[in-house]
Short mmCIF file of C-alpha atoms in Angstrom, two decimals:
data_model
loop_
_atom_site.label_atom_id
_atom_site.label_comp_id
_atom_site.label_asym_id
_atom_site.label_seq_id
_atom_site.Cartn_x
_atom_site.Cartn_y
_atom_site.Cartn_z
CA MET A 1493 128.12 -23.29 104.44
CA SER A 1494 130.08 -20.16 105.30
CA SER A 1495 127.45 -18.00 103.62
CA SER A 1496 124.81 -19.41 105.94
CA ARG A 1497 127.01 -18.63 108.98
CA SER A 1498 127.53 -15.04 108.00
CA GLN A 1499 123.86 -14.65 107.48
CA ASN A 1500 123.05 -15.85 110.98
CA ARG A 1501 125.85 -13.84 112.54
CA PRO A 1502 124.27 -10.73 114.61
CA VAL A 1503 124.91 -7.40 113.05
CA ARG A 1504 126.92 -4.89 115.10
CA SER A 1505 125.56 -1.49 115.74
CA SER A 1506 127.46 1.28 114.22
CA LYS A 1507 126.50 3.80 117.00
CA ARG A 1508 127.66 3.81 120.68
CA ARG A 1509 124.96 3.75 123.31
CA ARG A 1510 124.47 7.12 124.89
CA ARG A 1511 125.12 7.65 128.55
CA THR A 1512 121.95 8.32 130.51
CA PRO A 1513 121.66 10.51 133.63
CA ALA A 1514 121.42 7.44 135.64
CA ASP A 1515 124.81 6.21 134.37
CA ALA A 1516 126.31 9.61 135.19
CA SER A 1517 124.92 9.60 138.80
CA ALA A 1518 126.20 6.03 139.20
CA ALA A 1519 129.70 7.17 138.01
CA THR A 1520 129.60 10.13 140.47
CA ARG A 1521 128.81 7.73 143.35
CA ASP A 1522 131.68 5.45 142.38
CA ASP A 1523 134.04 8.50 142.13
CA PRO A 1524 133.32 10.86 144.94
CA SER A 1525 134.26 14.52 144.70
CA PRO A 1526 137.33 15.47 146.69
CA TRP A 1527 135.23 18.11 148.41
CA GLU A 1528 133.14 15.48 150.11
CA SER A 1529 136.29 13.76 151.59
CA LEU A 1530 137.70 16.81 153.28
CA HIS A 1531 139.11 16.22 156.66
CA GLU A 1532 136.84 16.75 159.59
CA ASP A 1533 139.23 19.25 161.32
CA LEU A 1534 139.51 21.31 158.15
CA LEU A 1535 135.76 21.39 157.80
CA GLU A 1536 135.23 22.46 161.30
CA LEU A 1537 137.85 25.31 160.90
CA ILE A 1538 136.08 26.49 157.69
CA ALA A 1539 132.67 26.34 159.45
CA TRP A 1540 133.78 28.57 162.37
CA ARG A 1541 135.34 31.01 159.79
CA VAL A 1542 131.83 31.23 158.18
CA LEU A 1543 130.37 32.21 161.56
CA ALA A 1544 133.18 34.56 162.53
CA GLY A 1545 133.35 36.32 159.14
CA ASP A 1546 130.78 38.55 157.42
CA GLY A 1547 128.37 35.67 157.14
CA ASP A 1548 125.79 34.64 159.76
CA LEU A 1549 123.96 31.51 161.14
CA LEU A 1550 122.08 30.95 157.93
CA ASP A 1551 125.31 30.83 156.00
CA TYR A 1552 126.61 28.31 158.50
CA VAL A 1553 123.35 26.23 158.02
CA ARG A 1554 123.79 26.31 154.08
CA PHE A 1555 127.47 25.13 154.58
CA ARG A 1556 126.33 22.15 156.64
CA ALA A 1557 123.70 21.28 153.98
CA VAL A 1558 126.16 20.73 151.16
CA CYS A 1559 126.53 16.95 151.97
CA PRO A 1560 126.10 14.36 154.70
CA HIS A 1561 129.75 14.49 155.50
CA TRP A 1562 129.97 18.14 156.04
CA ARG A 1563 126.93 18.06 158.21
CA SER A 1564 128.31 15.31 160.38
CA SER A 1565 131.62 16.90 160.73
CA THR A 1566 130.35 20.40 162.11
CA SER A 1567 128.42 21.23 165.25
CA CYS A 1568 124.66 21.37 164.94
CA PRO A 1569 123.37 24.80 166.20
CA ARG A 1570 120.14 23.29 167.55
CA GLY A 1571 120.45 22.98 171.29
CA ARG A 1572 123.34 25.49 171.37
CA GLY A 1573 121.59 28.40 169.74
CA ILE A 1574 121.38 30.49 173.00
CA VAL A 1575 124.20 29.33 175.19
CA ASP A 1576 126.81 29.59 172.43
CA ARG A 1577 127.14 33.15 171.21
CA ARG A 1578 128.70 31.99 167.94
CA PHE A 1579 125.26 30.63 166.93
CA HIS A 1580 123.25 33.86 167.70
CA PRO A 1581 121.41 35.22 164.66
CA ARG A 1582 123.45 38.46 164.54
CA ARG A 1583 122.09 41.32 162.64
CA TRP A 1584 118.63 39.74 162.31
CA MET A 1585 115.54 41.76 163.36
CA LEU A 1586 111.90 40.89 163.63
CA LEU A 1587 110.07 42.73 160.88
CA PRO A 1588 107.16 45.04 161.95
CA GLU A 1589 104.51 44.00 159.45
CA GLY A 1590 102.36 47.17 159.86
CA HIS A 1591 98.45 47.46 160.20
CA GLY A 1592 98.62 45.95 163.73
CA LEU A 1593 99.78 42.55 162.61
CA TYR A 1594 101.64 41.69 165.68
CA PRO A 1595 103.47 38.24 166.02
CA GLY A 1596 100.77 35.85 166.81
CA HIS A 1597 98.01 37.62 164.99
CA GLY A 1598 95.53 35.20 163.34
CA LYS A 1599 96.06 36.57 159.87
CA LEU A 1600 99.79 35.69 160.09
CA ARG A 1601 98.84 31.89 160.63
CA GLY A 1602 101.77 31.50 163.06
CA PHE A 1603 104.50 32.87 160.83
CA VAL A 1604 106.85 35.68 161.68
CA ARG A 1605 109.25 37.43 159.29
CA PHE A 1606 112.82 38.45 160.04
CA PHE A 1607 115.26 40.51 157.99
CA ASN A 1608 118.98 40.95 158.00
CA LEU A 1609 120.37 44.50 158.56
CA SER A 1610 123.62 43.57 156.71
CA THR A 1611 122.42 41.51 153.76
CA GLY A 1612 118.85 42.58 153.21
CA ALA A 1613 117.69 38.88 153.38
CA PHE A 1614 114.19 38.07 154.41
CA VAL A 1615 113.04 34.83 155.97
CA ARG A 1616 109.68 33.54 157.21
CA VAL A 1617 109.67 31.36 160.30
CA HIS A 1618 106.81 29.38 161.75
CA LEU A 1619 106.59 30.23 165.50
CA PRO A 1620 103.18 29.18 166.89
CA LEU A 1621 104.22 29.97 170.47
CA PHE A 1622 103.38 33.58 169.90
CA ARG A 1623 99.78 32.64 170.56
CA ASP A 1624 100.39 33.13 174.19
CA HIS A 1625 103.72 35.15 174.22
CA CYS A 1626 104.64 38.59 173.53
CA VAL A 1627 108.05 40.22 172.63
CA LEU A 1628 109.67 42.49 175.24
CA ASP A 1629 112.98 42.99 173.43
CA SER A 1630 115.64 41.66 171.27
CA VAL A 1631 119.43 41.35 171.53
CA ASP A 1632 121.77 39.73 169.00
CA GLY A 1633 118.67 38.37 167.30
CA ILE A 1634 117.68 36.49 170.47
CA LEU A 1635 114.03 37.36 171.38
CA LEU A 1636 113.15 38.20 174.96
CA LEU A 1637 109.54 36.91 175.52
CA GLN A 1638 106.96 36.91 178.17
CA ARG A 1639 104.43 34.09 178.60
CA ASP A 1640 101.03 35.63 179.11
CA HIS A 1641 99.28 33.58 181.84
CA ASP A 1642 102.23 33.35 184.32
CA THR A 1643 104.63 36.15 183.28
CA ALA A 1644 107.50 33.61 182.69
CA ILE A 1645 110.51 35.23 180.92
CA ARG A 1646 111.90 33.23 178.14
CA LEU A 1647 114.74 33.66 175.60
CA LEU A 1648 113.96 32.26 172.12
CA HIS A 1649 116.31 31.60 169.24
CA PRO A 1650 113.97 32.06 166.27
CA PHE A 1651 115.89 29.89 163.86
CA THR A 1652 116.72 26.94 166.02
CA GLY A 1653 113.73 26.97 168.31
CA ASP A 1654 115.95 26.89 171.46
CA ILE A 1655 114.24 28.27 174.53
CA LEU A 1656 115.92 29.29 177.81
CA ASP A 1657 113.50 29.76 180.72
CA PHE A 1658 113.85 32.41 183.49
CA PRO A 1659 111.79 32.99 186.61
CA PRO A 1660 108.41 34.71 186.16
CA LEU A 1661 108.48 38.52 185.94
CA GLU A 1662 106.31 38.70 189.08
CA THR A 1663 109.33 37.59 191.20
CA LEU A 1664 110.89 41.08 190.47
CA LEU A 1665 107.98 42.99 191.94
CA ARG A 1666 109.41 42.95 195.42
CA TYR A 1667 112.50 44.87 194.07
CA VAL A 1668 110.47 47.73 192.60
CA SER A 1669 110.38 50.65 194.95
CA SER A 1670 107.18 51.24 196.94
CA LYS A 1671 107.46 54.93 196.17
CA LEU A 1672 107.03 54.30 192.39
CA VAL A 1673 104.00 56.15 191.23
CA GLY A 1674 101.87 54.12 188.57
CA ASP A 1675 101.72 50.65 187.36
CA LYS A 1676 104.60 48.52 188.50
CA TRP A 1677 104.04 45.96 185.79
CA ASN A 1678 104.36 48.77 183.25
CA TYR A 1679 107.68 49.77 184.78
CA LEU A 1680 109.06 46.23 184.68
CA ARG A 1681 108.09 45.47 181.10
CA ARG A 1682 109.53 48.74 179.81
CA ILE A 1683 113.17 47.85 180.93
CA GLY A 1684 115.20 47.42 177.76
CA ALA A 1685 118.37 45.26 177.24
CA ALA A 1686 121.65 45.77 175.43
CA SER A 1687 124.99 44.00 175.11
CA ILE A 1688 128.11 44.28 173.09
CA ASN A 1689 130.35 41.30 172.48
CA VAL A 1690 133.96 42.18 173.25
CA SER A 1691 135.56 38.73 173.27
CA ALA A 1692 134.71 35.11 172.86
CA ASP A 1693 133.89 34.46 176.60
CA GLN A 1694 132.84 37.89 177.90
CA VAL A 1695 130.09 40.41 177.48
CA VAL A 1696 130.26 43.98 178.52
CA SER A 1697 127.13 46.20 178.57
CA LEU A 1698 127.59 49.88 177.89
CA MET A 1699 125.19 52.40 179.53
CA MET A 1700 124.90 56.06 178.64
CA TRP A 1701 124.36 58.17 181.67
CA SER A 1702 124.84 61.53 180.01
CA PRO A 1703 127.48 62.84 179.77
CA GLU A 1704 129.08 59.70 181.23
CA ILE A 1705 129.63 56.37 179.57
CA LEU A 1706 129.60 53.40 182.08
CA GLN A 1707 130.90 49.91 181.70
CA ILE A 1708 128.79 47.06 183.41
CA ASP A 1709 130.70 43.84 183.60
CA PRO A 1710 128.96 40.42 183.75
CA PRO A 1711 128.04 39.13 187.20
CA GLU A 1712 130.72 37.22 189.18
CA LEU A 1713 130.29 34.21 191.45
CA GLU A 1714 131.58 34.81 194.97
CA GLY A 1715 130.87 31.75 197.06
CA MET A 1716 127.36 30.58 196.36
CA GLU A 1717 125.87 33.92 195.57
CA PRO A 1718 126.48 35.89 192.29
CA TRP A 1719 127.07 39.62 192.57
CA LEU A 1720 127.13 42.44 189.98
CA PRO A 1721 130.30 44.63 190.00
CA PRO A 1722 129.54 48.32 190.21
CA PRO A 1723 129.59 50.35 187.05
CA THR A 1724 132.92 51.67 185.86
CA LEU A 1725 133.31 55.09 184.28
CA ILE A 1726 135.32 54.62 181.00
CA ALA A 1727 134.63 57.89 179.16
CA LYS A 1728 132.98 61.22 179.63
CA CYS A 1729 131.34 63.30 176.87
CA PRO A 1730 131.50 67.05 176.72
CA ALA A 1731 128.96 68.53 179.19
CA ASN A 1732 126.12 70.56 177.94
CA THR A 1733 126.30 74.41 178.15
CA VAL A 1734 123.83 76.62 179.91
CA ASN A 1735 122.42 77.68 176.59
CA THR A 1736 119.73 74.99 175.79
CA SER A 1737 119.99 75.51 172.07
CA ASP A 1738 123.52 74.15 172.27
CA SER A 1739 122.47 71.11 174.23
CA ARG A 1740 123.52 67.72 173.01
CA PHE A 1741 122.10 64.30 173.35
CA TYR A 1742 124.57 61.36 173.15
CA HIS A 1743 123.78 57.90 171.76
CA LEU A 1744 125.89 54.68 171.44
CA VAL A 1745 125.79 52.37 168.53
CA GLU A 1746 127.74 49.31 167.33
CA CYS A 1747 129.02 49.68 163.73
CA ASP A 1748 131.32 46.92 162.15
CA SER A 1749 132.45 45.72 165.61
CA GLU A 1750 133.25 49.25 166.75
CA VAL A 1751 131.28 51.36 169.22
CA LEU A 1752 130.49 54.77 168.07
CA VAL A 1753 129.27 57.87 170.01
CA ILE A 1754 126.71 60.03 168.19
CA ALA A 1755 126.25 63.57 169.56
CA LEU A 1756 122.96 65.29 168.33
CA SER A 1757 122.54 68.90 169.13
CA ALA A 1758 119.05 70.45 169.98
CA GLY A 1759 117.41 73.23 168.03
CA ILE A 1760 116.14 73.66 164.39
CA HIS A 1761 119.60 73.55 162.83
CA ARG A 1762 120.60 70.11 164.04
CA LYS A 1763 124.30 69.43 164.30
CA ILE A 1764 125.50 66.01 164.44
CA SER A 1765 128.93 64.63 165.31
CA VAL A 1766 130.25 61.05 165.37
CA TYR A 1767 133.25 59.80 167.41
CA ARG A 1768 134.80 56.40 168.22
CA LEU A 1769 134.42 55.46 171.87
CA ALA A 1770 138.02 54.26 171.76
CA ASP A 1771 139.20 57.76 171.05
CA PHE A 1772 136.79 59.13 173.90
CA MET A 1773 138.49 56.69 176.35
CA LEU A 1774 141.92 58.07 175.34
CA GLY A 1775 140.71 61.64 175.77
CA ARG A 1776 140.75 62.37 172.06
CA ARG A 1777 137.33 64.04 171.71
CA THR A 1778 138.18 66.09 168.53
CA LEU A 1779 138.67 63.25 166.07
CA ARG A 1780 135.29 63.16 164.26
CA VAL A 1781 134.21 60.23 162.05
CA THR A 1782 133.09 61.06 158.57
CA CYS A 1783 132.99 57.58 156.98
CA ILE A 1784 131.21 54.59 158.58
CA GLY A 1785 131.81 52.09 155.72
CA GLY A 1786 128.75 52.93 153.74
CA ASN A 1787 126.37 52.16 156.63
CA ALA A 1788 123.54 54.30 157.96
CA LEU A 1789 122.83 54.73 161.64
CA PHE A 1790 119.25 54.90 162.68
CA ILE A 1791 118.86 56.70 166.04
CA GLY A 1792 115.85 56.34 168.28
CA GLN A 1793 115.11 54.62 171.65
CA ARG A 1794 117.40 51.80 170.26
CA ASN A 1795 120.13 52.51 167.72
CA LEU A 1796 120.72 50.32 164.62
CA CYS A 1797 123.45 50.16 162.03
CA VAL A 1798 122.17 49.25 158.60
CA SER A 1799 124.06 48.46 155.40
CA SER A 1800 123.25 50.75 152.36
CA LYS A 1801 124.40 47.89 150.13
CA ALA A 1802 121.48 45.78 151.29
CA PHE A 1803 118.76 48.34 151.00
CA PRO A 1804 118.71 50.61 147.88
CA THR A 1805 116.57 53.30 149.53
CA VAL A 1806 119.15 53.67 152.46
CA VAL A 1807 121.93 56.21 151.89
CA GLY A 1808 125.48 55.27 153.10
CA ASP A 1809 127.45 57.31 155.58
CA THR A 1810 124.32 59.00 157.03
CA ILE A 1811 122.56 59.41 160.40
CA VAL A 1812 118.72 58.87 160.25
CA PHE A 1813 116.72 60.42 162.99
CA HIS A 1814 113.34 62.25 163.78
CA HIS A 1815 113.69 65.91 163.24
CA TYR A 1816 111.10 66.98 165.89
CA GLN A 1817 111.19 70.65 165.14
CA GLN A 1818 110.47 70.25 161.38
CA GLY A 1819 108.37 67.07 161.49
CA TYR A 1820 110.03 64.79 159.13
CA LEU A 1821 112.45 61.71 159.15
CA ALA A 1822 115.84 63.18 158.33
CA GLN A 1823 119.26 61.90 157.21
CA TYR A 1824 122.49 63.74 157.88
CA HIS A 1825 125.28 63.30 155.58
CA LEU A 1826 128.56 62.95 157.61
CA ARG A 1827 130.88 63.99 154.70
CA SER A 1828 129.04 67.05 153.46
CA GLY A 1829 127.28 68.01 156.77
CA THR A 1830 124.02 68.49 154.93
CA LEU A 1831 120.53 67.51 156.08
CA GLU A 1832 117.70 66.23 153.86
CA PRO A 1833 114.52 63.99 154.17
CA ALA A 1834 115.29 60.29 154.48
CA SER A 1835 112.05 59.41 152.62
CA ASP A 1836 109.15 61.24 150.86
CA GLY A 1837 106.24 62.52 152.82
CA THR A 1838 105.77 64.35 156.09
CA ILE A 1839 105.28 62.68 159.41
CA ALA A 1840 103.87 65.78 161.16
CA GLU A 1841 100.44 64.25 161.42
CA TYR A 1842 101.54 60.74 162.08
CA ALA A 1843 99.72 59.63 158.87
CA ILE A 1844 102.27 58.44 156.38
CA PRO A 1845 100.42 56.59 153.60
CA SER A 1846 100.70 52.88 152.79
CA PRO A 1847 102.48 50.99 151.46
CA THR A 1848 105.54 52.39 153.40
CA CYS A 1849 109.19 52.55 152.41
CA ILE A 1850 111.49 49.94 154.05
CA ILE A 1851 113.13 52.89 155.85
CA TYR A 1852 110.07 53.23 158.04
CA HIS A 1853 110.09 49.56 158.92
CA ILE A 1854 113.68 49.73 159.98
CA TYR A 1855 113.14 52.95 161.91
CA THR A 1856 110.21 51.30 163.74
CA CYS A 1857 112.62 48.70 165.00
CA CYS A 1858 114.22 51.45 167.08
CA PHE A 1859 110.91 51.87 169.07
CA ARG A 1860 109.84 48.76 170.99
CA GLU A 1861 106.29 50.01 171.66
CA GLN A 1862 105.37 49.93 167.96
CA TRP A 1863 107.81 47.28 166.83
CA ASN A 1864 106.50 44.46 168.99
CA LYS A 1865 102.75 45.24 168.18
CA GLY A 1866 103.15 45.12 164.35
CA HIS A 1867 102.72 48.96 163.83
CA ILE A 1868 104.76 51.27 161.81
CA ARG A 1869 106.20 54.39 163.45
CA PHE A 1870 104.45 57.61 162.34
CA GLN A 1871 101.58 55.64 161.02
CA GLY A 1872 98.79 56.28 163.49
CA LEU A 1873 98.99 57.12 167.16
CA LEU A 1874 102.28 57.53 168.84
CA THR A 1875 101.28 55.60 171.95
CA ILE A 1876 99.80 52.23 171.11
CA ASN A 1877 98.22 49.69 173.49
CA TRP A 1878 97.81 46.00 173.04
CA ARG A 1879 94.43 45.13 171.47
CA VAL A 1880 94.53 41.68 173.07
CA LYS A 1881 95.49 40.46 176.49
CA ARG A 1882 96.12 43.82 178.00
CA LYS A 1883 95.90 42.35 181.47
CA TRP A 1884 99.20 40.49 181.09
CA ARG A 1885 100.94 42.85 178.42
CA SER A 1886 100.54 46.25 180.07
CA GLY A 1887 103.77 48.12 179.44
CA ALA A 1888 105.12 45.70 176.96
#
């Protein structure tokens, strides 16, 4: 009897059942990670540190994408991308594609590429509104656009899609002097923009009126009408001498949250000096800067600070500029005081071959007339007109 029972008893398996991925995920859901349960105030503090540090808006977006709790505990940049300066895409520039592929060109299928001057990162964004808009300028990564058919001025945040509308450009025509010779539209669209963030709630624009440096404070509200305070003289550069070969041209550029003054001398043997604006304001005009943190300063109609760590072909602690007398793109080494070509090839005939080095793409960003039309500086004609919609884009 007992033998029959033992024969009918089920045989136990000698091996344990292996855990499957489904079991592991179920256990993870039952035992959440402590990172997912961080307090909301702590998450918000960390998120603002991400924006305020060396990171940028895309780092903040990645931070919010870690888990639903982190996303719900931090502020969404969409809807605040323009009005809140913390969400501005700092250090991001629209990439000039070359070959006349301007934003909105049919071959780009509505996509526009941007690159970061500090990290070297590239992103591709779908912005179909460029079918009837053109770029006038860019500040802090925010694009200043003009709508073609009614000349409406708009600010666009390229990563959040936020748009801020301003009155049409034609409303400014009455402020243009009647004595102006030439196309008034051309004059209006050529006006550039610049700003330097000095605090969390104030923007101060600096204007170079050689040899004086002027500060322009934001408009103030007096009663019902805003008014613009008059410019304030904050520093004065050494004046030029009678000898034109010793003439100097001054430029302002922001580098690592510090405003630098670059002095370029005329003549074949170019001499370049870099000073801190803070020293100029204190009257210390002899303290030259020989190290700018491994960055390179690109000098043109607009001045850019580029990290050499992000772009292998960019040399740190240099000034990149167009040497007009010898016809090449030069780089000046601040420490040694030597001058050499920034890239291979001559630009004397404005016919650098393709494909071009990234240095030429970066340098093109200093010249709005080529940058917003998808052309590369020194590749083709110096003056380029719009191939499409010239009626609305004259001067842009």
